[in-house]
XYZ file of N, CA, C and O in Angstrom:
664
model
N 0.849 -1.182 0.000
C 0.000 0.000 0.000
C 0.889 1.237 0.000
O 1.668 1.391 0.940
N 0.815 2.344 -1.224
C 2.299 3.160 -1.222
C 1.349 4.266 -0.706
O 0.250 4.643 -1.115
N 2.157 4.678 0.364
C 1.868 6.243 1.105
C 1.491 5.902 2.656
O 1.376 6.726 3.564
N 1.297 4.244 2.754
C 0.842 4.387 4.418
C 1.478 3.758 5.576
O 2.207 2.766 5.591
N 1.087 4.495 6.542
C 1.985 4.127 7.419
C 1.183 3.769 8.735
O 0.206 4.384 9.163
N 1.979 2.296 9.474
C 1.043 1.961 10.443
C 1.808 1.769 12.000
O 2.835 1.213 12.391
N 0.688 2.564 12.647
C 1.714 2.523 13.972
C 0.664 1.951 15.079
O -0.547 1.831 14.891
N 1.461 1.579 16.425
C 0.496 1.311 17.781
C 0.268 2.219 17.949
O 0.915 3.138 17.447
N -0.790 2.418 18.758
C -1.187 3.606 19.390
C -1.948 3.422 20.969
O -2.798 2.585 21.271
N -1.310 4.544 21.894
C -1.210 3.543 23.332
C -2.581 4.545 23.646
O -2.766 5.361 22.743
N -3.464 4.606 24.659
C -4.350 5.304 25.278
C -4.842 4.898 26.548
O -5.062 3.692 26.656
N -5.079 5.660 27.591
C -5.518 5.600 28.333
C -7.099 5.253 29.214
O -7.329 4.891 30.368
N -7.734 5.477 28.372
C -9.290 5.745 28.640
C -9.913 5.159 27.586
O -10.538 5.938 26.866
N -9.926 3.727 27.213
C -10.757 3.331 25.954
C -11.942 3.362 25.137
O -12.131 3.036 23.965
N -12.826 3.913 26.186
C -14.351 4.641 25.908
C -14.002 6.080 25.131
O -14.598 6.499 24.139
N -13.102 6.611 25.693
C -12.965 8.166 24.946
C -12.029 8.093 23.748
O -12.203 9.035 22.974
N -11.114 7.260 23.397
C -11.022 6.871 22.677
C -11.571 6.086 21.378
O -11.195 6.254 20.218
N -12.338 5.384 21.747
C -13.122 5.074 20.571
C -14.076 5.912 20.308
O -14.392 5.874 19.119
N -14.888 6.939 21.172
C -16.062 7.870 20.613
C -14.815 9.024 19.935
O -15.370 9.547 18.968
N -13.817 9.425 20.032
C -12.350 10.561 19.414
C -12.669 9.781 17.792
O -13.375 10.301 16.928
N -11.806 8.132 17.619
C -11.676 7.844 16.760
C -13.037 7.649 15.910
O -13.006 7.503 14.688
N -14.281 7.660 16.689
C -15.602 7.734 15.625
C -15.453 8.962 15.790
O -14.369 8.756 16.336
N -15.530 9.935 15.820
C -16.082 11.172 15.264
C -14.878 11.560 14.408
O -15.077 12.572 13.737
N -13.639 10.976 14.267
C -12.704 11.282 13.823
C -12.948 10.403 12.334
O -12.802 11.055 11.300
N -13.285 9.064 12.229
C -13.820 8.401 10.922
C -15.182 8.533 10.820
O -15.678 7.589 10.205
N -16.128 9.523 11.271
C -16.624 9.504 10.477
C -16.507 10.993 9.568
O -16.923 11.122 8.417
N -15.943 11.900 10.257
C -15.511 12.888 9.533
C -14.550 13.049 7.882
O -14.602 13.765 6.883
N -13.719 11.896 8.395
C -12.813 11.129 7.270
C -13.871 10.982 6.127
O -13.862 11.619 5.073
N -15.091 9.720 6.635
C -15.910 9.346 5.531
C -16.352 10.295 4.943
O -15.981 10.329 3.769
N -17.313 11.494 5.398
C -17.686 12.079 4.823
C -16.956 12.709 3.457
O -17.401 12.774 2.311
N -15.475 13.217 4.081
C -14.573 13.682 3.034
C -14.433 12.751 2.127
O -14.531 13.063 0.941
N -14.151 11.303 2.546
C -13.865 10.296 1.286
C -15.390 10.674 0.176
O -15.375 10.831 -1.045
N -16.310 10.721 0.894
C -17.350 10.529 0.347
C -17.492 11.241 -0.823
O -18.021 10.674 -1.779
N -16.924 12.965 -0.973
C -17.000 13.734 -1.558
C -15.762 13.550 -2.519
O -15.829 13.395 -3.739
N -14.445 13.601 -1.629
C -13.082 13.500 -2.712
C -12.234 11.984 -2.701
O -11.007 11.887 -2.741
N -12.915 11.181 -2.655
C -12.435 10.221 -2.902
C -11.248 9.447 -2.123
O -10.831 8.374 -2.558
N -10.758 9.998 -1.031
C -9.692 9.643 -0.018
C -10.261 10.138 1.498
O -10.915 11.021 2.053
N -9.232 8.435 1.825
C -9.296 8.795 3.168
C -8.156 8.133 3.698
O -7.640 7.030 3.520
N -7.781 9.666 4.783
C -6.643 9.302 5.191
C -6.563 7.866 6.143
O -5.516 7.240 5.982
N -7.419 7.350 6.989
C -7.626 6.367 7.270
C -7.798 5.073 7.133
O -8.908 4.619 7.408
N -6.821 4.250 6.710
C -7.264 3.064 6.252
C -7.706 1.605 6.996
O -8.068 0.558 6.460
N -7.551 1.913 8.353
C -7.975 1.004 9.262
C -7.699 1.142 10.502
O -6.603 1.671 10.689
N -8.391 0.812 11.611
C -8.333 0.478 12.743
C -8.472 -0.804 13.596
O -9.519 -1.428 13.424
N -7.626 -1.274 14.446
C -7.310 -2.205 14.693
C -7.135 -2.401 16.548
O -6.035 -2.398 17.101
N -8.536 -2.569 17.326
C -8.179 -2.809 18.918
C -7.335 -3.868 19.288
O -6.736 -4.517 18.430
N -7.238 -4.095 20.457
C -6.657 -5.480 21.011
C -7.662 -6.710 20.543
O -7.346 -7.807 20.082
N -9.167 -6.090 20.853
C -9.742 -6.994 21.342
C -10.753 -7.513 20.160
O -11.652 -8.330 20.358
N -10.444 -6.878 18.847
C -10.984 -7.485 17.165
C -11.021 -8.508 16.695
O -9.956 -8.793 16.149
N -11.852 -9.336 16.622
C -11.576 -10.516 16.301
C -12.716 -10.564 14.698
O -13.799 -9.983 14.775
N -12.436 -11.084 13.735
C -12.950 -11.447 12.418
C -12.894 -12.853 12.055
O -11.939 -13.621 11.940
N -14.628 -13.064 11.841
C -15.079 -14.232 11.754
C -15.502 -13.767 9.819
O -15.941 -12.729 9.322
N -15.090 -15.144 9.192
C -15.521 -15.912 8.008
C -16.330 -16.220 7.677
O -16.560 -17.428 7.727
N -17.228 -15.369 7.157
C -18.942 -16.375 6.524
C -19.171 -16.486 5.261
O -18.213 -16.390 4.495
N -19.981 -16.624 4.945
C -20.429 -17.205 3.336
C -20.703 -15.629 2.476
O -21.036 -15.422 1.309
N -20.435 -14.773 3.492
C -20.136 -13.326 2.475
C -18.682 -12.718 2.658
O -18.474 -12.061 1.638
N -18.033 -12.673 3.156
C -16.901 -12.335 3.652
C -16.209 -12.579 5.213
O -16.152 -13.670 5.780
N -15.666 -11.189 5.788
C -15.172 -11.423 6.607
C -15.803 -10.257 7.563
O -15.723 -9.062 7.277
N -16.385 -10.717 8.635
C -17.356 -9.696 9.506
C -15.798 -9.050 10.742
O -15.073 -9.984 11.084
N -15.529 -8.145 11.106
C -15.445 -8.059 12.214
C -16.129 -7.035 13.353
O -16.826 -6.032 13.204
N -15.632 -7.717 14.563
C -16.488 -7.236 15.871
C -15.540 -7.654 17.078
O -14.807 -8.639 17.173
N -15.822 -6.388 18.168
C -15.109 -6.792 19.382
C -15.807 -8.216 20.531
O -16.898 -8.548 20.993
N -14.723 -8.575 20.557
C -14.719 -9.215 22.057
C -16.372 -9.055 22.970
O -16.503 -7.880 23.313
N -17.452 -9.832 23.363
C -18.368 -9.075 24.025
C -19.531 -8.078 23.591
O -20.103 -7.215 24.256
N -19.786 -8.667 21.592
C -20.301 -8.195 20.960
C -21.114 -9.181 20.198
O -21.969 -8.885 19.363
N -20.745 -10.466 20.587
C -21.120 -11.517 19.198
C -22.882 -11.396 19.625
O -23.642 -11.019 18.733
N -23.478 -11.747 21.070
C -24.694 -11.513 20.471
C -25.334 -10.687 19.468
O -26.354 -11.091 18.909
N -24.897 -9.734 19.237
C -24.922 -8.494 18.239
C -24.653 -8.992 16.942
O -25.321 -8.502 16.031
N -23.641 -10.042 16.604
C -22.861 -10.177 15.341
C -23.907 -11.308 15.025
O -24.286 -11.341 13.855
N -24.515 -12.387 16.024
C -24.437 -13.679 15.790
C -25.892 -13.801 14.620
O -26.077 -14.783 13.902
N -26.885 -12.461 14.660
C -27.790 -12.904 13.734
C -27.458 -12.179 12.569
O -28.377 -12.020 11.766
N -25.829 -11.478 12.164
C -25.953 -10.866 10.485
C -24.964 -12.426 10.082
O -24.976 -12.717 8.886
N -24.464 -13.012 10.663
C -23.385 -14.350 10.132
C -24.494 -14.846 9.209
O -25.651 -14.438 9.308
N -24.110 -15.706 8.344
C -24.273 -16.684 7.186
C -22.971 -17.671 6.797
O -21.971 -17.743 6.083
N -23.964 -18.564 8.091
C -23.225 -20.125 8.432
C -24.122 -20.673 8.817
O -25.200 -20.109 9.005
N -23.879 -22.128 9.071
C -24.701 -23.540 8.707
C -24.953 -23.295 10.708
O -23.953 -22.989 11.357
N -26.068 -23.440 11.307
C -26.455 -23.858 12.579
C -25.739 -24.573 13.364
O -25.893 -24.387 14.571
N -24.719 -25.629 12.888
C -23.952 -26.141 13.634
C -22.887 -25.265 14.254
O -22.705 -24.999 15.442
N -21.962 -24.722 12.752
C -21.044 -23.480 12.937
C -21.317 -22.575 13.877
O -20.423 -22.162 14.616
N -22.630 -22.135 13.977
C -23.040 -20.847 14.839
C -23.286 -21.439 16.376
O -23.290 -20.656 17.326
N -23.467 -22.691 16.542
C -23.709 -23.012 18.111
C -22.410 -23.549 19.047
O -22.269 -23.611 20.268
N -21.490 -23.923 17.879
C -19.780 -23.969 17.774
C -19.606 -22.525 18.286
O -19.660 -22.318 19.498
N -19.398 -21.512 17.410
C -18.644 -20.524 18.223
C -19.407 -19.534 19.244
O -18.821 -18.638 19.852
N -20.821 -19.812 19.359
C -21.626 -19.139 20.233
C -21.075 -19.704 21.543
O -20.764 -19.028 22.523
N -20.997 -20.989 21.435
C -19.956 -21.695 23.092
C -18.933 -21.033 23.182
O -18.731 -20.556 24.298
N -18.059 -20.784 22.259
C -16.766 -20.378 22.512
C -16.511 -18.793 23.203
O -15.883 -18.300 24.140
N -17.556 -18.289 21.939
C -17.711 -16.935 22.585
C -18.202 -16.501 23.605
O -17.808 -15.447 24.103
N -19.197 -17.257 24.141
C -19.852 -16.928 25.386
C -18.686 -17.102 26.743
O -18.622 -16.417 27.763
N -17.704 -18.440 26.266
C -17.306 -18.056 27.736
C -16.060 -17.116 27.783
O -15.598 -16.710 28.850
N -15.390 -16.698 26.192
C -14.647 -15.319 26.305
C -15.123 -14.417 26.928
O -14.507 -13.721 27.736
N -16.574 -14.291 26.556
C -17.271 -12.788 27.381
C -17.675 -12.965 28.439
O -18.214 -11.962 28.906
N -17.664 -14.226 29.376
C -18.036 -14.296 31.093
C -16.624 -13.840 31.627
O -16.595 -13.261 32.713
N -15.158 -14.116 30.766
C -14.441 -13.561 31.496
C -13.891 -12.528 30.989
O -12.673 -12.461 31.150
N -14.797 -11.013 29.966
C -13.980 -10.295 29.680
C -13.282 -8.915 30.067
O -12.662 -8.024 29.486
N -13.733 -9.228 31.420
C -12.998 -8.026 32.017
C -11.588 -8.057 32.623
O -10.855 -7.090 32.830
N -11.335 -9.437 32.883
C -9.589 -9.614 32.872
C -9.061 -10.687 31.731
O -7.995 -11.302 31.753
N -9.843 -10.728 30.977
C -9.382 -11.762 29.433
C -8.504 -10.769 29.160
O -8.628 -9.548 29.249
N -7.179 -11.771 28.656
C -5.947 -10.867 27.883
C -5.833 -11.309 26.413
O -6.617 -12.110 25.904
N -4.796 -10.729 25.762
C -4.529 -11.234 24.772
C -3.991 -12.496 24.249
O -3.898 -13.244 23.276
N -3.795 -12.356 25.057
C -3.259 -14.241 25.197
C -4.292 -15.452 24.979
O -4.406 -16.442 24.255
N -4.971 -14.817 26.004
C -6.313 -15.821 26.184
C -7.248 -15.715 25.177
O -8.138 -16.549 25.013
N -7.075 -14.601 24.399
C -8.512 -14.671 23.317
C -7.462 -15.436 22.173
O -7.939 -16.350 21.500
N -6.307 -15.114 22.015
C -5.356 -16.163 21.073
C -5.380 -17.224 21.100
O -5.163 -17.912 20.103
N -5.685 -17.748 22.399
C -5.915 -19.327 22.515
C -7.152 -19.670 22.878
O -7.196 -20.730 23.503
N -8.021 -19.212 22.724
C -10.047 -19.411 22.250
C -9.646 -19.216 20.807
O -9.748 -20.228 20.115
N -9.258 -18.240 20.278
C -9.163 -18.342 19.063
C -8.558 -19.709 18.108
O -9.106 -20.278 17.164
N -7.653 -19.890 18.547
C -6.883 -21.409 18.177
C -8.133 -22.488 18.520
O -8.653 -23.272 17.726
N -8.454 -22.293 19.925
C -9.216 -23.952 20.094
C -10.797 -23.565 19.577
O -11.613 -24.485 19.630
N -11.133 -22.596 19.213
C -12.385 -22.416 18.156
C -11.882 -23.302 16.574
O -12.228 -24.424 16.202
N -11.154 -22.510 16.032
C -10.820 -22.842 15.165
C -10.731 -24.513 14.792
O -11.362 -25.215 14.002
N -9.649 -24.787 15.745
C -9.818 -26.153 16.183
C -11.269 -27.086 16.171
O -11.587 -28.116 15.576
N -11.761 -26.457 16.846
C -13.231 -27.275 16.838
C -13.998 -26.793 15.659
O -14.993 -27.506 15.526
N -13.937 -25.937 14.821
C -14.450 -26.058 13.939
C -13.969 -26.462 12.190
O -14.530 -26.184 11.130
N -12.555 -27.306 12.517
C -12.215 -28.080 11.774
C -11.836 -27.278 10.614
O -11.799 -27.938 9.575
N -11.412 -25.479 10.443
C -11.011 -24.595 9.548
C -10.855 -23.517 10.151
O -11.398 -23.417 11.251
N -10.190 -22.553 9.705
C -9.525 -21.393 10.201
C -10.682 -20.166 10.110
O -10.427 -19.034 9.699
N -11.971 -20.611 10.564
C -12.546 -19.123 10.131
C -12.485 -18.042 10.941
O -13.050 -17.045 10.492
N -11.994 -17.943 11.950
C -11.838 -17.008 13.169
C -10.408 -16.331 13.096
O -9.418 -17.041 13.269
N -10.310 -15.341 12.913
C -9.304 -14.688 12.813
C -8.806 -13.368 13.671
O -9.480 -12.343 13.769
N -7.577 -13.555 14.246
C -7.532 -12.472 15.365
C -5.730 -12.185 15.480
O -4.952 -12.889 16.123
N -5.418 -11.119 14.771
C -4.651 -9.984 14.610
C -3.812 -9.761 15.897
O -2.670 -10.161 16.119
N -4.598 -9.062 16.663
C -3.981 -8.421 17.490
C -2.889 -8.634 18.296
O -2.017 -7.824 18.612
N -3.033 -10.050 18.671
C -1.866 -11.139 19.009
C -0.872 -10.810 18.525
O -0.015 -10.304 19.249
N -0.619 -10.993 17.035
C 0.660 -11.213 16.254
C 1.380 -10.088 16.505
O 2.538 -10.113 16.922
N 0.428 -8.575 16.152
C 0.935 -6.947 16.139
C 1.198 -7.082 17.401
O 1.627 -5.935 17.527
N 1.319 -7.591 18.615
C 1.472 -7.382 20.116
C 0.894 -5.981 20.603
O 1.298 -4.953 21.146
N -0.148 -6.464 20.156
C -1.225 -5.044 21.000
C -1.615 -5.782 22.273
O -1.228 -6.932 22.478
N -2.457 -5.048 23.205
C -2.619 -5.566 24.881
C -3.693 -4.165 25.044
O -3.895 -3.235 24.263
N -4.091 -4.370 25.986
C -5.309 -3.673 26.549
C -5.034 -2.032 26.540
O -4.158 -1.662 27.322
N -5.601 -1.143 25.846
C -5.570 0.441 25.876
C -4.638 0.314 24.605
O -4.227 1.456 24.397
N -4.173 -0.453 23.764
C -3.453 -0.359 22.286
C -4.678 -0.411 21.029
O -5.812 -0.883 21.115
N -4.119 0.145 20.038
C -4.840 -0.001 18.752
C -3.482 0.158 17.948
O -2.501 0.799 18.327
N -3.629 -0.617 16.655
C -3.221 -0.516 15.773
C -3.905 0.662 14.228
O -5.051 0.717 13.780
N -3.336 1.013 14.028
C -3.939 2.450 12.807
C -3.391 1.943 11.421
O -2.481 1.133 11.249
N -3.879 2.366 10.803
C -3.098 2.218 8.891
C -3.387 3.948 8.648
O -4.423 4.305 8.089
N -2.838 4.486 8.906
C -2.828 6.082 7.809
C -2.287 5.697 6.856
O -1.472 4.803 6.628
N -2.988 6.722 6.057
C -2.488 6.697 4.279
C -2.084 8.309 3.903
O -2.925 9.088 3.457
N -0.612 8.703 4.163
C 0.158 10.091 4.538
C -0.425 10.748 2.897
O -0.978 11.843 2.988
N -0.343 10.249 1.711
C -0.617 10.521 0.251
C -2.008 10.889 0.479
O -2.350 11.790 -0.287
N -2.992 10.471 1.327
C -4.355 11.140 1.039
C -4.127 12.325 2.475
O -4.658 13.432 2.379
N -3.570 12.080 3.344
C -3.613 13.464 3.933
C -2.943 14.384 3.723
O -2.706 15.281 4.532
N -2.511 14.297 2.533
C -1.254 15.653 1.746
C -2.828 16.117 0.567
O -3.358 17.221 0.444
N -3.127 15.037 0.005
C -4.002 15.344 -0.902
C -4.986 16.416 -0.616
O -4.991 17.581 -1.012
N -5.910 15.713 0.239
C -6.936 16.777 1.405
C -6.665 18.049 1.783
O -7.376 19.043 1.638
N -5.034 17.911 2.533
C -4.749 19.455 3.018
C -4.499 20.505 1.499
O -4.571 21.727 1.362
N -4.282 19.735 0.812
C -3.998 20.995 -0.561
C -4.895 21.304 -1.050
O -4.702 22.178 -1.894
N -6.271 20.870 -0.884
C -7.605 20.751 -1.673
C -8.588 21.567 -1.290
O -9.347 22.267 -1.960
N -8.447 21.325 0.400
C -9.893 21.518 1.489
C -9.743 23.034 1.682
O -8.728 23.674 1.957
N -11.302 23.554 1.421
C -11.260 24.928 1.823
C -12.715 24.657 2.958
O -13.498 23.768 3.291
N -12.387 26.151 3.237
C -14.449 26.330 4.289
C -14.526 24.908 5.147
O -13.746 24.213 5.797
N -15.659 24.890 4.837
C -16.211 24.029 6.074
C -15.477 22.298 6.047
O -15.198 21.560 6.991
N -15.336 22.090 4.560
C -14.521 20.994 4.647
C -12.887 20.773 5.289
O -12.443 19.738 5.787
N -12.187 22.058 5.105
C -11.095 22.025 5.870
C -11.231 21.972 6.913
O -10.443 21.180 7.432
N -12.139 22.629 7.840
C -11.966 22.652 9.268
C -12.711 21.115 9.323
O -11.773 20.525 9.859
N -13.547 20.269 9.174
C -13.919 19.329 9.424
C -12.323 18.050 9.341
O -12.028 17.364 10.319
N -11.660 18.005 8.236
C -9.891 17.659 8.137
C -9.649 18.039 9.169
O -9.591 17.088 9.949
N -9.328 19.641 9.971
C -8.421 19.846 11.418
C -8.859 19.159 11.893
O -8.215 18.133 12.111
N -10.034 19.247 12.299
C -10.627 18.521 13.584
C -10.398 17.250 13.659
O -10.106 16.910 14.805
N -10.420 15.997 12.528
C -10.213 14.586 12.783
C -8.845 14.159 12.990
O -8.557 13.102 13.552
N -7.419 15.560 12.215
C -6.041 15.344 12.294
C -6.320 15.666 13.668
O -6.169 14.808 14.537
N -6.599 16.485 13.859
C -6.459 16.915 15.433
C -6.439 15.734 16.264
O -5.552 15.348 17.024
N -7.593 15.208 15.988
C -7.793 14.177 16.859
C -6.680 13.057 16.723
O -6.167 12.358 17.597
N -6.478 13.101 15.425
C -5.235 11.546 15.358
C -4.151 12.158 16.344
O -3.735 11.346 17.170
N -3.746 13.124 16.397
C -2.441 13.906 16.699
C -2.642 13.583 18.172
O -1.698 13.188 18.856
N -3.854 13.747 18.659
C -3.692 13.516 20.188
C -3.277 12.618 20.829
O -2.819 12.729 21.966
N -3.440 10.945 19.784
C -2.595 9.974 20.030
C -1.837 9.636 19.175
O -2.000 8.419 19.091
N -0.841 10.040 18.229
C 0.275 9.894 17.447
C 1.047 10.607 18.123
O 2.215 10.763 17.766
């Protein structure tokens, strides 16, 4: 990917952090929406895990799957497979580490006889209050040379926000 660059990013307060980084992508979108870039190309918690279905690849945090478990498109068996698994990640997810969702992740997988569970965060050695980012530096050069009025200041405001944790 030429122009981007991906770093950890440490924070303190993970609730204010993720409402920073939504108002910060969705500000992004809007701009993509209009000029075609965004400096943002992904975000990445500790606690992300991406499941495999018969449309792609869904992801969702840790302590979310009831939420996820009725957009999946998988066979009833599959779904009562990782509904076990997941359920008892989320009885313990207030001191579950990374470690431990790495190895639910493995023995899911395991029991479901293919790799559809997929979880990142492990490998990047992220841990609790980390995210991983993808900026794309070529669309935030693009933007700043472009944006006037109300669209520029909507750009400060979301750099702003990256800047507070870069």
């Amino acid at each position: 990917m030429g122009g981007t660059v991906s770093k950890i990013i440490h924070f303190r307060d993970e609730e204010e952090f993720i409402g920073d980084m939504d108002s910060a992508l969705e500000r992004f979108s809007y701009l993509a929406s209009k000029y075609g870039r965004n400096p943002v190309e992904g975000v990445l918690l500790w606690d992300y895990v991406g499941i495999k279905d018969d449309e792609g690849v869904k992801v969702f945090r840790v302590g979310e799957f009831p939420f996820v478990e009725g957009t999946l498109k998988v066979d009833l068996e599959t779904l009562r497979i990782m509904e076990r698994y997941f359920e008892e990640m989320e009885s313990r997810l207030d001191e579950l580490t990374v470690e431990e969702i790495n190895y639910f992740v493995e023995m899911l997988n395991d029991a479901l006889g293919e790799e559809r569970i997929y979880y990142d965060a492990y490998r990047l050695g992220l841990d609790r209050n980390t995210a991983y980012i993808i900026l794309n530096i070529a669309s935030v050069h693009y933007l700043e040379t472009i944006l006037e009025g109300r669209d520029r200041e909507l750009f400060e405001e979301a750099i702003g926000t990256l800047l507070k944790y870069l």
